[in-house]
C-alpha positions in Angstrom: 48.5 -29.4 -45.5 46.2 -26.3 -45.6 45.6 -26.8 -49.3 42.2 -28.5 -49.5 40.9 -27.4 -46.1 37.2 -26.8 -45.8 36.1 -23.2 -46.0 34.4 -21.6 -43.0 31.1 -21.8 -44.8 31.3 -25.6 -45.3 31.7 -26.2 -41.5 29.1 -26.1 -38.8 29.2 -23.1 -36.6 28.6 -25.2 -33.5 30.4 -28.4 -32.5 28.7 -30.9 -34.7 30.4 -34.3 -34.9 28.4 -35.7 -37.9 28.8 -32.3 -39.7 32.5 -32.3 -39.3 32.7 -36.0 -40.3 30.7 -35.3 -43.5 33.1 -32.5 -44.5 36.3 -34.3 -43.9 35.0 -37.7 -44.8 35.0 -36.3 -48.4 38.7 -35.2 -48.1 40.6 -38.5 -47.4 43.9 -37.3 -48.8 43.9 -34.1 -46.7 43.1 -36.2 -43.6 46.0 -38.5 -44.5 48.5 -35.7 -45.1 47.6 -34.0 -41.8 47.7 -37.4 -39.9 51.2 -38.0 -41.4 52.3 -34.5 -40.4 51.1 -35.0 -36.8 52.5 -38.6 -36.6 55.9 -37.6 -38.0 56.2 -34.6 -35.7 55.5 -36.6 -32.5 57.3 -39.7 -33.9 60.6 -37.9 -34.2 60.3 -36.5 -30.7 59.5 -39.8 -29.1 62.4 -41.4 -31.1 64.8 -38.8 -29.6 63.4 -39.5 -26.1 64.0 -43.2 -26.7 67.6 -42.6 -27.9 68.2 -40.4 -24.8 67.2 -43.3 -22.6 69.4 -45.7 -24.4 72.4 -43.4 -24.0 71.6 -42.7 -20.4 71.0 -39.0 -21.3 67.3 -38.8 -20.5 67.9 -36.5 -17.5 70.5 -34.3 -19.2 68.2 -33.8 -22.2 65.0 -33.4 -20.3 64.7 -29.6 -20.6 65.8 -29.6 -24.2 63.2 -32.2 -25.1 60.5 -30.2 -23.2 61.4 -27.1 -25.3 61.2 -29.2 -28.5 57.8 -30.5 -27.6 56.5 -26.9 -27.0 57.8 -25.9 -30.5 56.1 -29.0 -32.0 52.8 -28.2 -30.4 53.0 -24.6 -31.6 53.8 -25.6 -35.1 51.0 -28.1 -35.3 48.5 -25.3 -34.6 45.7 -24.1 -32.3 44.1 -27.4 -31.4 47.4 -28.8 -30.0 48.2 -25.4 -28.4 44.8 -25.5 -26.6 45.5 -29.1 -25.4 48.9 -28.0 -24.1 47.4 -25.0 -22.3 44.9 -27.2 -20.6 47.6 -29.7 -19.6 49.9 -27.0 -18.3 47.5 -26.2 -15.6 48.0 -29.7 -14.1 51.3 -29.5 -12.0 50.2 -32.7 -10.3 50.7 -34.8 -13.5 53.3 -32.8 -15.6 57.0 -32.7 -14.7 58.3 -29.2 -13.8 60.4 -28.8 -17.0 57.5 -29.6 -19.2 55.2 -27.5 -17.1 57.5 -24.5 -17.5 57.7 -24.9 -21.3 54.0 -25.6 -21.9 53.0 -22.6 -19.7 54.8 -20.4 -22.2 52.0 -21.2 -24.6 49.6 -19.4 -22.4 51.0 -15.9 -23.3 53.6 -16.2 -26.0 51.4 -16.7 -29.1 52.6 -14.5 -32.0 49.8 -12.3 -33.5 48.9 -12.5 -37.1 48.9 -9.5 -39.4 46.9 -6.5 -38.2 46.1 -5.6 -41.8 44.6 -9.0 -42.3 42.8 -8.7 -38.9 41.2 -5.3 -39.9 40.1 -6.8 -43.3 38.4 -9.6 -41.5 36.6 -7.3 -39.0 35.4 -5.0 -41.9 34.0 -8.0 -43.8 32.2 -9.2 -40.6 30.8 -5.7 -39.9 30.2 -5.0 -43.6 31.4 -1.4 -43.4 34.7 0.5 -43.0 36.2 0.5 -39.5 36.4 4.3 -39.3 32.6 4.5 -39.7 32.2 2.5 -36.4 35.3 3.4 -34.4 37.0 6.7 -33.9 40.1 5.0 -32.6 41.6 1.5 -32.8 44.8 0.2 -31.4 47.4 -0.4 -34.2 48.5 -3.6 -32.6 46.5 -6.3 -30.7 46.4 -5.9 -27.0 46.2 -9.7 -26.6 46.9 -12.6 -28.9 46.0 -16.3 -28.4 45.9 -19.4 -30.4 42.3 -18.8 -31.6 42.5 -15.1 -32.3 43.5 -11.7 -31.0 42.0 -8.6 -29.4 42.1 -4.9 -30.3 41.0 -2.0 -28.2 38.8 0.5 -30.0 36.6 3.5 -29.2 33.0 3.6 -30.6 32.3 6.6 -32.7 28.7 6.7 -31.6 29.3 7.2 -27.9 33.0 7.3 -27.2 32.9 4.0 -25.3 36.1 1.9 -25.2 35.4 -1.7 -26.4 37.4 -4.9 -27.0 37.2 -6.1 -30.6 37.9 -9.8 -31.0 38.9 -11.3 -34.3 39.4 -15.0 -35.0 42.6 -16.2 -36.7 41.9 -16.9 -40.4 41.1 -20.5 -41.1 41.3 -21.5 -37.5 37.9 -23.3 -37.4 38.8 -25.4 -40.4 42.2 -26.5 -38.9 40.7 -27.2 -35.5 37.8 -29.2 -37.0 40.3 -31.3 -39.1 42.5 -32.0 -36.1 39.5 -32.9 -33.9 38.3 -35.3 -36.6 41.6 -37.0 -36.6 42.0 -37.0 -32.8 38.5 -38.5 -32.3 39.5 -41.4 -34.6 42.7 -41.9 -32.6 40.8 -41.7 -29.3 38.4 -44.4 -30.5 41.3 -46.7 -31.6 43.2 -46.0 -28.3 40.2 -46.9 -26.2 39.7 -50.2 -28.1 43.4 -51.2 -28.1 44.2 -49.9 -24.7 40.9 -51.0 -23.1 40.5 -47.7 -21.3 37.6 -47.4 -18.9 37.3 -43.7 -19.8 35.4 -42.8 -22.9 38.2 -40.8 -24.6 36.0 -39.6 -27.4 33.5 -38.1 -24.9 36.3 -36.3 -23.0 37.6 -34.9 -26.3 34.1 -33.9 -27.4 33.6 -32.0 -24.1 36.8 -30.1 -24.6 36.3 -29.5 -28.3 32.8 -28.1 -27.8 34.3 -25.4 -25.6 36.5 -24.3 -28.5 33.5 -23.7 -30.7 32.0 -21.4 -28.0 35.0 -19.2 -27.9 
């Protein structure tokens, strides 16, 4: 689905609902493809849970389905990983098996290529890394759904610093998913007659991602 994604320059740097809507409102086929991908991924999982209940295997398959859900969220990308991370901090509403699986998303995100990360940092700083840093860790010291962190030593004063780099294309993917989720939240509120403004809840959460 990544073909046709907006470039970073097309998107607002802050969380701007009209701005995101303008960008992806002009890409209906991309929105449709991504919506189908999301719907198919969750649809298969819910179908399996339904079959488990029909076959009286819901309890036996509970941990397996929890692991499958974690993999689905990871495959769908950073927006869904961040939602899962937020939910995994709520043991009062999440069953233990799901809590255990979703909590793995807190610290088991695979890093992306260090070579690519260094290229991104150099482009941001507009100069070679060895002109700024005398040392830099060859691997990230931390990796998350939105980016990763390297440890480096400033050439100017020898101070150790943390260098954060965002995953390539992450803003475009998150913006697209938020655009879709806002639409679904609006439909859910109308159909389900929720008292809570689901779009407002989503907006509050999404705005925090743009401050990362």
